[in-house]
Short mmCIF file of C-alpha atoms in Angstrom, two decimals:
data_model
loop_
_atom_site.label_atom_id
_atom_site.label_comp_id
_atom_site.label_asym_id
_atom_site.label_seq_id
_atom_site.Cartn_x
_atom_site.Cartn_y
_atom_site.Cartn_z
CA UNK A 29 -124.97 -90.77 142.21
CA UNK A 30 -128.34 -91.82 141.36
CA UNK A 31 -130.22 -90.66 138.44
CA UNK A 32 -133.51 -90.14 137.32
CA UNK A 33 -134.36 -89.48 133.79
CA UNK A 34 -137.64 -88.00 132.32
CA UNK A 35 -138.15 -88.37 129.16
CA UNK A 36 -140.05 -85.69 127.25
CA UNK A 37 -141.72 -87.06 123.76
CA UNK A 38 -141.87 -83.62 122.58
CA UNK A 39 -139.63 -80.29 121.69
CA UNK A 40 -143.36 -78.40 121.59
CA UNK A 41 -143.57 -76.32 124.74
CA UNK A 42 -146.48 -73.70 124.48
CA UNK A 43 -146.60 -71.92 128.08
CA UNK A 44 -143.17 -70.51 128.26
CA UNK A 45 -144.16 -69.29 131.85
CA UNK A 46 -145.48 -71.88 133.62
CA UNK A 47 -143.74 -75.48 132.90
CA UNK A 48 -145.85 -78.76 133.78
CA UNK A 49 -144.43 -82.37 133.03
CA UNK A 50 -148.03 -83.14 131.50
CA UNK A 51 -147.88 -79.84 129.22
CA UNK A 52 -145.21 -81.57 127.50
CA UNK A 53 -147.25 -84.36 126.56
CA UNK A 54 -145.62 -87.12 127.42
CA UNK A 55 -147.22 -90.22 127.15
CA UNK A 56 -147.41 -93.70 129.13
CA UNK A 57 -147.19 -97.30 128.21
CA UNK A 58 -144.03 -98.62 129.68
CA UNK A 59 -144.68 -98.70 133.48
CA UNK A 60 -143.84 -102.20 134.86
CA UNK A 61 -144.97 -100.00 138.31
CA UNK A 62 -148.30 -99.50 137.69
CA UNK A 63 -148.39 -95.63 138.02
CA UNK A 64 -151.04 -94.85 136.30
CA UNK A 65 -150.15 -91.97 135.50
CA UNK A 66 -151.06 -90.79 131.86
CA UNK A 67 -147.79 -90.49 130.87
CA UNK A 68 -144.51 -91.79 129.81
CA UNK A 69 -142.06 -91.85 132.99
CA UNK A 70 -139.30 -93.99 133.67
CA UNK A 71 -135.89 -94.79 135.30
CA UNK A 72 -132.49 -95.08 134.39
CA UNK A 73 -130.01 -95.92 137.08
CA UNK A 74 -126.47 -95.01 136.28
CA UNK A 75 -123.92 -97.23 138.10
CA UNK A 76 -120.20 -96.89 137.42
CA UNK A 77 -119.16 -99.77 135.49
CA UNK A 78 -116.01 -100.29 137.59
CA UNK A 79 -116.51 -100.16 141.47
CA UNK A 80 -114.27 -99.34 144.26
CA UNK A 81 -112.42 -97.16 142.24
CA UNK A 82 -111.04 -93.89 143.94
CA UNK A 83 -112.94 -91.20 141.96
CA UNK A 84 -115.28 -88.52 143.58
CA UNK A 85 -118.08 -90.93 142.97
CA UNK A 86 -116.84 -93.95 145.02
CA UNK A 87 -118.46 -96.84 143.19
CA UNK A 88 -118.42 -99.13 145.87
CA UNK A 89 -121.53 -98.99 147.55
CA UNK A 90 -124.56 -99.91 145.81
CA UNK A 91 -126.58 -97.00 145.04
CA UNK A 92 -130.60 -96.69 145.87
CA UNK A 93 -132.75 -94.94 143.37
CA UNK A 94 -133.53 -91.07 144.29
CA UNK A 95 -136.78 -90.52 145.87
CA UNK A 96 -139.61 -87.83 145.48
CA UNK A 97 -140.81 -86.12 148.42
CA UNK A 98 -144.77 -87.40 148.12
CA UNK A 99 -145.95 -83.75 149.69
CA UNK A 100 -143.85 -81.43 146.43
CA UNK A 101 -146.90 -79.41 145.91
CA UNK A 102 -145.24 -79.23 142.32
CA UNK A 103 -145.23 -82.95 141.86
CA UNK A 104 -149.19 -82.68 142.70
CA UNK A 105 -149.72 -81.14 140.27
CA UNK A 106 -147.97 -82.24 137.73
CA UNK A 107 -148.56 -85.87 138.39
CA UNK A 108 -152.19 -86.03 140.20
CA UNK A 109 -151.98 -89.82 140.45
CA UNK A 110 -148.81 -90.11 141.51
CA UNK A 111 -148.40 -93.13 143.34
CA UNK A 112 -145.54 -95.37 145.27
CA UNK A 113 -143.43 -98.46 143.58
CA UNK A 114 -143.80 -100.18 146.79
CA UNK A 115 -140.57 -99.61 147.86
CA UNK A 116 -140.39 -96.48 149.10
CA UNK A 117 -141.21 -95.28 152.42
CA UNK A 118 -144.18 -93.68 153.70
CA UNK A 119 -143.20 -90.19 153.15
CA UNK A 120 -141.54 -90.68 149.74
CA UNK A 121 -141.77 -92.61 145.91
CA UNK A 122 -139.20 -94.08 144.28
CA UNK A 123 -139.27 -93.96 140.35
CA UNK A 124 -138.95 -97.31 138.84
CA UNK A 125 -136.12 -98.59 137.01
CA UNK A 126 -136.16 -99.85 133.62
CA UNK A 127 -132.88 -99.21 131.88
CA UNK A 128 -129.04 -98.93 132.54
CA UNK A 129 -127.17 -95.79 131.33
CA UNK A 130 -123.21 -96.35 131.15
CA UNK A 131 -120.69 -94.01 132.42
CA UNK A 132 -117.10 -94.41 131.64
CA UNK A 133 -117.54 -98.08 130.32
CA UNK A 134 -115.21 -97.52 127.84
CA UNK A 135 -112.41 -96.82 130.61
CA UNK A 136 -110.29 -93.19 131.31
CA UNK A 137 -110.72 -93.78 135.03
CA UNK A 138 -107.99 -92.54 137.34
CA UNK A 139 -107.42 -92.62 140.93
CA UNK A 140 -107.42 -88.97 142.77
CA UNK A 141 -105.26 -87.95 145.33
CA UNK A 142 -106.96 -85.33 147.87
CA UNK A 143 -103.83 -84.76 149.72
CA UNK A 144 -101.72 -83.13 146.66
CA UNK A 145 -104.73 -82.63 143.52
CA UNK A 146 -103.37 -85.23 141.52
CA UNK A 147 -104.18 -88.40 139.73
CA UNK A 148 -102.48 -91.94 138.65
CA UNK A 149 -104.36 -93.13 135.77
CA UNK A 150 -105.67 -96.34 135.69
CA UNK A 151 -105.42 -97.32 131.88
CA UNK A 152 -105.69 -101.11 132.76
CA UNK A 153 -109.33 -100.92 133.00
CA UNK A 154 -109.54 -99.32 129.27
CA UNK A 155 -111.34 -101.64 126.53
CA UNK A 156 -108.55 -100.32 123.60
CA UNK A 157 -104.86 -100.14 123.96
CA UNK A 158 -102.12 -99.92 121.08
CA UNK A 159 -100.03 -102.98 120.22
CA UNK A 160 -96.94 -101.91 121.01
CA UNK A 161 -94.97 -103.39 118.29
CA UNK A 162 -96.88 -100.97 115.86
CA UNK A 163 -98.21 -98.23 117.56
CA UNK A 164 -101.74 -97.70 114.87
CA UNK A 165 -102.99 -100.97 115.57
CA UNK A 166 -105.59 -100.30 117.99
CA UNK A 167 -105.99 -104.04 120.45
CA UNK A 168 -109.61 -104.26 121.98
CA UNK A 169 -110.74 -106.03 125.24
CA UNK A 170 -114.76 -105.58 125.52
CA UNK A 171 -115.24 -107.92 127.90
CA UNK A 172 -115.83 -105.87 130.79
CA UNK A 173 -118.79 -103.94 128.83
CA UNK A 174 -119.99 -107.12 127.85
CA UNK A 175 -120.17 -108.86 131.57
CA UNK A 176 -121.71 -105.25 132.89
CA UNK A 177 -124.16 -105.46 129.94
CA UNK A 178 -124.69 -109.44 129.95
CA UNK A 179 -125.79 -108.67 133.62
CA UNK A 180 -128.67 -106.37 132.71
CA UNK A 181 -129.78 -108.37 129.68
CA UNK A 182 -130.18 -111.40 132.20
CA UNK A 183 -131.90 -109.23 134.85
CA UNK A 184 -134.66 -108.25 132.24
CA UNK A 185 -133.06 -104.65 131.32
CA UNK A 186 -133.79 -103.72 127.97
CA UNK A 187 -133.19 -100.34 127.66
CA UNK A 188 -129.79 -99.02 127.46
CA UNK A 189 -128.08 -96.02 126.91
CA UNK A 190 -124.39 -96.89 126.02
CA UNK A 191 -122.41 -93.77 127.43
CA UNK A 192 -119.01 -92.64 125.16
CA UNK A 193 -117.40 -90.73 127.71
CA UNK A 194 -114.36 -90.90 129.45
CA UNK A 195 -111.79 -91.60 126.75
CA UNK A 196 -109.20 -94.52 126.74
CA UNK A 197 -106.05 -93.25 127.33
CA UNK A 198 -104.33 -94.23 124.16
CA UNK A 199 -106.21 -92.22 122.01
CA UNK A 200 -104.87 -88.73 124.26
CA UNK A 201 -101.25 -87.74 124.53
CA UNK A 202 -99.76 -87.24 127.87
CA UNK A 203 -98.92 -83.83 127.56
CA UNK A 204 -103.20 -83.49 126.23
CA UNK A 205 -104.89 -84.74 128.99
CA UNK A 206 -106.42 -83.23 132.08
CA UNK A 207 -108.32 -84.92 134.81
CA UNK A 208 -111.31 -83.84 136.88
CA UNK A 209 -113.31 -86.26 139.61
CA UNK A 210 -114.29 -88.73 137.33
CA UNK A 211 -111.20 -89.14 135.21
CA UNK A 212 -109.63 -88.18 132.32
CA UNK A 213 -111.51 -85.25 131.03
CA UNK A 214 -109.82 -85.06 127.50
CA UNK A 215 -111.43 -85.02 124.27
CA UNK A 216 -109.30 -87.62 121.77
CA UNK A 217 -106.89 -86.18 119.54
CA UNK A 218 -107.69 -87.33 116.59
CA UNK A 219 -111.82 -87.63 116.36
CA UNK A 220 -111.52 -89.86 113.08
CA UNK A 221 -109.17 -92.62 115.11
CA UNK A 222 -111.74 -92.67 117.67
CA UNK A 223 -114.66 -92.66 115.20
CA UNK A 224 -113.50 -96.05 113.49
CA UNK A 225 -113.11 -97.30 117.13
CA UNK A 226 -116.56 -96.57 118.21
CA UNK A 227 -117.66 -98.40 114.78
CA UNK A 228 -115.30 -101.33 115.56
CA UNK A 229 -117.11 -101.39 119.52
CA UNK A 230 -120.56 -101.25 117.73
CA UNK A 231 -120.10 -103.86 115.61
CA UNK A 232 -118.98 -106.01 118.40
CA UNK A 233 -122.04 -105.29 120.50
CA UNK A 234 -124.03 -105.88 117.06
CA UNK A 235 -122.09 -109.47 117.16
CA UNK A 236 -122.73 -110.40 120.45
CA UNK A 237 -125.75 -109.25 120.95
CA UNK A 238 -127.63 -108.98 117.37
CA UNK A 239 -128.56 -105.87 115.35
CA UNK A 240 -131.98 -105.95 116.54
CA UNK A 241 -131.32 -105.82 120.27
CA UNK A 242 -128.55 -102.89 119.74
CA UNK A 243 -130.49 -101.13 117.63
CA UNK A 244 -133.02 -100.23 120.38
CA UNK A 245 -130.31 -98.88 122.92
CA UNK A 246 -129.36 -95.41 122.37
CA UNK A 247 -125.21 -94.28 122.68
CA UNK A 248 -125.05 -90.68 123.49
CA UNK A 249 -121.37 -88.76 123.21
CA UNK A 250 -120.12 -87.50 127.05
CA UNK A 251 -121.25 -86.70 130.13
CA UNK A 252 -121.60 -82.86 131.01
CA UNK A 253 -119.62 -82.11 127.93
CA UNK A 254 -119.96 -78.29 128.37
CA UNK A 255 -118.50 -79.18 131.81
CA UNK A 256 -116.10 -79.60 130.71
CA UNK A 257 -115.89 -83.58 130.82
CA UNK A 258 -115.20 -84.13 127.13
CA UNK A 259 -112.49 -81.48 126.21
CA UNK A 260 -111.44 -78.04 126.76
CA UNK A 261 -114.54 -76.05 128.42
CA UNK A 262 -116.37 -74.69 125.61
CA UNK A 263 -116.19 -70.74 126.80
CA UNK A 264 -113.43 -68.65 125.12
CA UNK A 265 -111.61 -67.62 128.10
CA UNK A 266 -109.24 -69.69 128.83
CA UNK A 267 -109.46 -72.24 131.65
CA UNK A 268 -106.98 -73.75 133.91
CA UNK A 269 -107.20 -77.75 134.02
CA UNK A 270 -105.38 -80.06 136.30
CA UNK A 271 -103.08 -82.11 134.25
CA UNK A 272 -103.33 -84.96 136.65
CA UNK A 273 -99.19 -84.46 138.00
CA UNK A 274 -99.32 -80.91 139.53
CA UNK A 275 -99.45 -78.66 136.91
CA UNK A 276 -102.08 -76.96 134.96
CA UNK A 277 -103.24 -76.42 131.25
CA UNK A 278 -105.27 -73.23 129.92
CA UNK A 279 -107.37 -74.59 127.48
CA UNK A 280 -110.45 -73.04 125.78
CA UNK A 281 -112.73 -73.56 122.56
CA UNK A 282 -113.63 -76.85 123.55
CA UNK A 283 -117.30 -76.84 121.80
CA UNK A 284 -115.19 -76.72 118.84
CA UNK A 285 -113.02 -79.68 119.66
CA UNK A 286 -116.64 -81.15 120.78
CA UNK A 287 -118.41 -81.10 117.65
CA UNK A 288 -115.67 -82.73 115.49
CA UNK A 289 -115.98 -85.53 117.22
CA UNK A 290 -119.42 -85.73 117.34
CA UNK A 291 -119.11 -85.63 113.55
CA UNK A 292 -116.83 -88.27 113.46
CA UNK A 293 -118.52 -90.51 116.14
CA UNK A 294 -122.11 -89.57 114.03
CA UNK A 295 -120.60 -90.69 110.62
CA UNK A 296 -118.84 -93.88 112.56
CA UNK A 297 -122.63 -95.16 113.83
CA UNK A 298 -123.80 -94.69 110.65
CA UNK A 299 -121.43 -96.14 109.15
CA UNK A 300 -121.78 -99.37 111.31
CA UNK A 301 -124.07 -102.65 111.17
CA UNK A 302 -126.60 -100.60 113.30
CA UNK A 303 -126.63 -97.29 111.91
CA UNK A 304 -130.32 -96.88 113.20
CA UNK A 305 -129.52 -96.60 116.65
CA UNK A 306 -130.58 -93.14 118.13
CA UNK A 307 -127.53 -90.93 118.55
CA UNK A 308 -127.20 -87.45 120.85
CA UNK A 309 -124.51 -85.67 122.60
CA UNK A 310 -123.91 -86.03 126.57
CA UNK A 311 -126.45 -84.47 128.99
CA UNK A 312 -125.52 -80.75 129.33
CA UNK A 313 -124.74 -78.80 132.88
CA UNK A 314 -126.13 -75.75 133.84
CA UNK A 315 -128.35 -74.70 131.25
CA UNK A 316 -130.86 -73.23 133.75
CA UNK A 317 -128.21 -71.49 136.03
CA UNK A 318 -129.35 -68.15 137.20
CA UNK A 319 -133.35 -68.61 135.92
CA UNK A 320 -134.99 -69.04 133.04
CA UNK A 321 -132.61 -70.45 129.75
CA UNK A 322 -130.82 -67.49 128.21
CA UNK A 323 -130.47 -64.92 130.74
CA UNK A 324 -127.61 -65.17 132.93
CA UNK A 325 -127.12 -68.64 131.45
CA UNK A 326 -123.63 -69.32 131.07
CA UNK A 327 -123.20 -72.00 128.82
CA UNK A 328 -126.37 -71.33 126.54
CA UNK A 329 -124.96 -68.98 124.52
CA UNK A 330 -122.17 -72.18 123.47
CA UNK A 331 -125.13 -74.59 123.83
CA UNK A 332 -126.92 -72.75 121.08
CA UNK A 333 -124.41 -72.51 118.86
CA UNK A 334 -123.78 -76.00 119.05
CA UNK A 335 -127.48 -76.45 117.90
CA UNK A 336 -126.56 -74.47 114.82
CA UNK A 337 -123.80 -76.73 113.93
CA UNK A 338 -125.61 -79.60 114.32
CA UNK A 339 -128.13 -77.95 111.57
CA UNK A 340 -125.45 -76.57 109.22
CA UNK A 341 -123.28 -79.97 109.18
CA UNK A 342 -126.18 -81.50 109.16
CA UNK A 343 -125.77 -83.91 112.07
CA UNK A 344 -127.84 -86.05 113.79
CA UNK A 345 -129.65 -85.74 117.08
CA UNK A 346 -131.67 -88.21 117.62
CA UNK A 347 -132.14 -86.67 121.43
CA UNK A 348 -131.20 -84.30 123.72
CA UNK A 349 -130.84 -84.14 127.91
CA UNK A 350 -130.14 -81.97 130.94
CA UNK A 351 -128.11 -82.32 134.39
CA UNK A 352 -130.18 -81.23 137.05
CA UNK A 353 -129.03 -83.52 139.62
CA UNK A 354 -128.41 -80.20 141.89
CA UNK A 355 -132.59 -80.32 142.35
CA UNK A 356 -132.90 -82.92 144.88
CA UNK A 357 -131.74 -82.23 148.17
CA UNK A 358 -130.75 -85.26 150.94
CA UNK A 359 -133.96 -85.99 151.96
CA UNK A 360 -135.31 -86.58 148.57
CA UNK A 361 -137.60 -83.54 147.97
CA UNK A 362 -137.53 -82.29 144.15
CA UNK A 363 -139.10 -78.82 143.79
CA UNK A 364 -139.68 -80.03 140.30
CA UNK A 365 -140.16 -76.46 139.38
CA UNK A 366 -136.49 -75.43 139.46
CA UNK A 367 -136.28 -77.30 136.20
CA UNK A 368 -138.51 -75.46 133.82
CA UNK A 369 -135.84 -73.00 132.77
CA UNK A 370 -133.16 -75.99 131.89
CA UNK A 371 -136.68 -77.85 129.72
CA UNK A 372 -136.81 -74.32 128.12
CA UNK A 373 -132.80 -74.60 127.21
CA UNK A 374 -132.61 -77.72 126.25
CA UNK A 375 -135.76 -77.41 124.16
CA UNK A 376 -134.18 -74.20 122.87
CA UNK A 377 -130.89 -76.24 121.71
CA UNK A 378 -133.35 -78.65 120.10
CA UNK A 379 -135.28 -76.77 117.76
CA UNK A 380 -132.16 -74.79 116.77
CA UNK A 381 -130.51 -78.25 115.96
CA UNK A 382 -133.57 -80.01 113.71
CA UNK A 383 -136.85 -79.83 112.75
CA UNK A 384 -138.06 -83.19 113.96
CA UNK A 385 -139.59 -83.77 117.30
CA UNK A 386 -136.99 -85.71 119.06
CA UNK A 387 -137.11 -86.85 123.05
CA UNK A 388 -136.00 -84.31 125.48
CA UNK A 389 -134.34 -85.85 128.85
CA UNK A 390 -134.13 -84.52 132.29
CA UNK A 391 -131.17 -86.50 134.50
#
């Protein structure tokens, strides 16, 4: 799946009822395609960092970048010069691409089985296993993140976000972990393990790679979190999730589960030889379901109180982002309008969270 991400500079939105990119004041500088646009618009092209692998995103075709329709009356108006890269087609534009975004680089990938609902877990593609003549030493292999990376470093990709989602398999207990179509779905079972191994994988990035070229890439906790994709879904009913052999688990409370190891994974960056790299949870799904943020919004009411925590444990979030990926259709037209209830959410969850004016992204 392609992705395109918009990044908002600011949490200010002053027309709650009619939403306009340029209203958010976003502003331009890094456009290698020439857009002229006013304002600050780029790409980031997520691409499975193991391909061919049997999850509901097959991997092994190479991806093109989502296009705009050119005639999305919305688009005019929010983007008056909006022109074409080059190389799209007549009809459509193609956003540029500037920076790589990560999913499940840290490994949890599993293959699915249509026929029966289940999954075999592939654990040999994890970066972190444990030794198994003592079970708490934690053995790390980075150098499949580091050939993916090393790839986009020598292509002239500077701008990375380093995605913490699907979690290595020995840090969840068999009878813990569920599995949806891009893997193990399980939070870790014990946030402060994981926390020290996040530090350990920054530090190793920070070796290869210095602490001033890691310190611009940002490393944001899941994928569609509130999902759920990083532990038990965060509503209080209980859910049933495939446990990857046939059977099911209720689980429930998850934004609880969630926001533990955000802590720890927060306190683990900081704690690390780049502890100024920008840190924020995963993009969140369906904030804008059924209109404008907050009514008939499903997961706002969790989203929100997450926004709290992060205020009350003082926590940091150093951004904040939105699925919409449902907005395109296959022949590349955006009604770009769809998404002004999702801004309003995620801007909502922002100013709950902190005072400061942090980036707001739109996948």
């Amino acid at each position: 799946m392609s992705l395109l991400l918009l990044c908002l500079t600011s949490v200010g939105i002053n027309q709650p009822d009619v939403f306009t990119f340029s209203a958010l004041n976003f502003t331009t500088s890094k456009s290698p395609a020439n857009l002229s646009i006013g304002t600050d618009f780029w790409g980031m092209q997520p691409w499975p960092d193991k391909s061919g692998l049997a999850v509901s995103e097959q991997a092994a075709g190479t991806p093109g970048p989502m296009a705009f329709n050119r005639s999305d009356p919305f688009l005019k108006q929010a983007f008056p010069d909006w022109k074409s890269p080059g190389q799209a087609t007549s009809d459509a534009t193609v956003p540029f691409m500037s920076g790589f975004s990560s999913p499940r680089i840290l490994g949890g990938l599993a293959i699915h089985h249509p026929e029966n609902d289940t999954y075999t877990p592939t654990p040999e593609f994890d970066v972190v296993t444990r030794d198994p003549a003592n079970e708490s030493n934690l053995l790390y292999n980075f150098s499949r993140p580091f050939a993916t990376i090393d790839g986009f470093l020598a292509g002239g990709i500077v701008d990375f976000t380093i995605v913490l989602d699907n979690v290595p398999y020995c840090f969840v207990k068999p009878q813990n972990q569920f599995f949806l179509g891009y893997g193990l779905g399980s939070a870790p079972d014990d946030p402060e393990e994981f926390g020290r191994f996040i530090e350990d994988f920054v530090n190793s990035l920070v070796d290869r790679y210095s602490v001033n070229v890691v310190s611009r890439w940002k490393f944001r906790l899941g994928t569609e979190c509130d999902g759920p994709r990083y532990g038990p879904p965060w509503q209080d009913v209980p859910a049933s999730m495939n446990n990857g052999h046939g059977g099911v688990l209720k689980l429930s409370h998850g934004l609880e589960t969630y926001i533990e190891v955000y802590s720890a994974v927060a306190r683990a960056i900081r704690r690390s030889r780049a502890p100024m790299i920008a840190f924020g949870p995963s993009n969140m799904a369906g904030v804008s379901v059924g209109g404008i943020a907050g009514a008939n919004c499903t997961v706002c009411t969790y989203l929100f109180k997450f926004g709290d925590a992060i205020r009350n444990q003082s926590l940091p979030l150093d951004f904040a982002a939105i699925s919409e990926y449902s907005r395109w259709d296959q022949a590349g037209n955006s009604p770009a309008q769809l998404m002004q209830s999702g801004v309003l959410g995620i801007a909502e969850f922002a100013r709950r969270a902190t005072d400061a004016k942090i980036p707001l992204e739109i996948h």
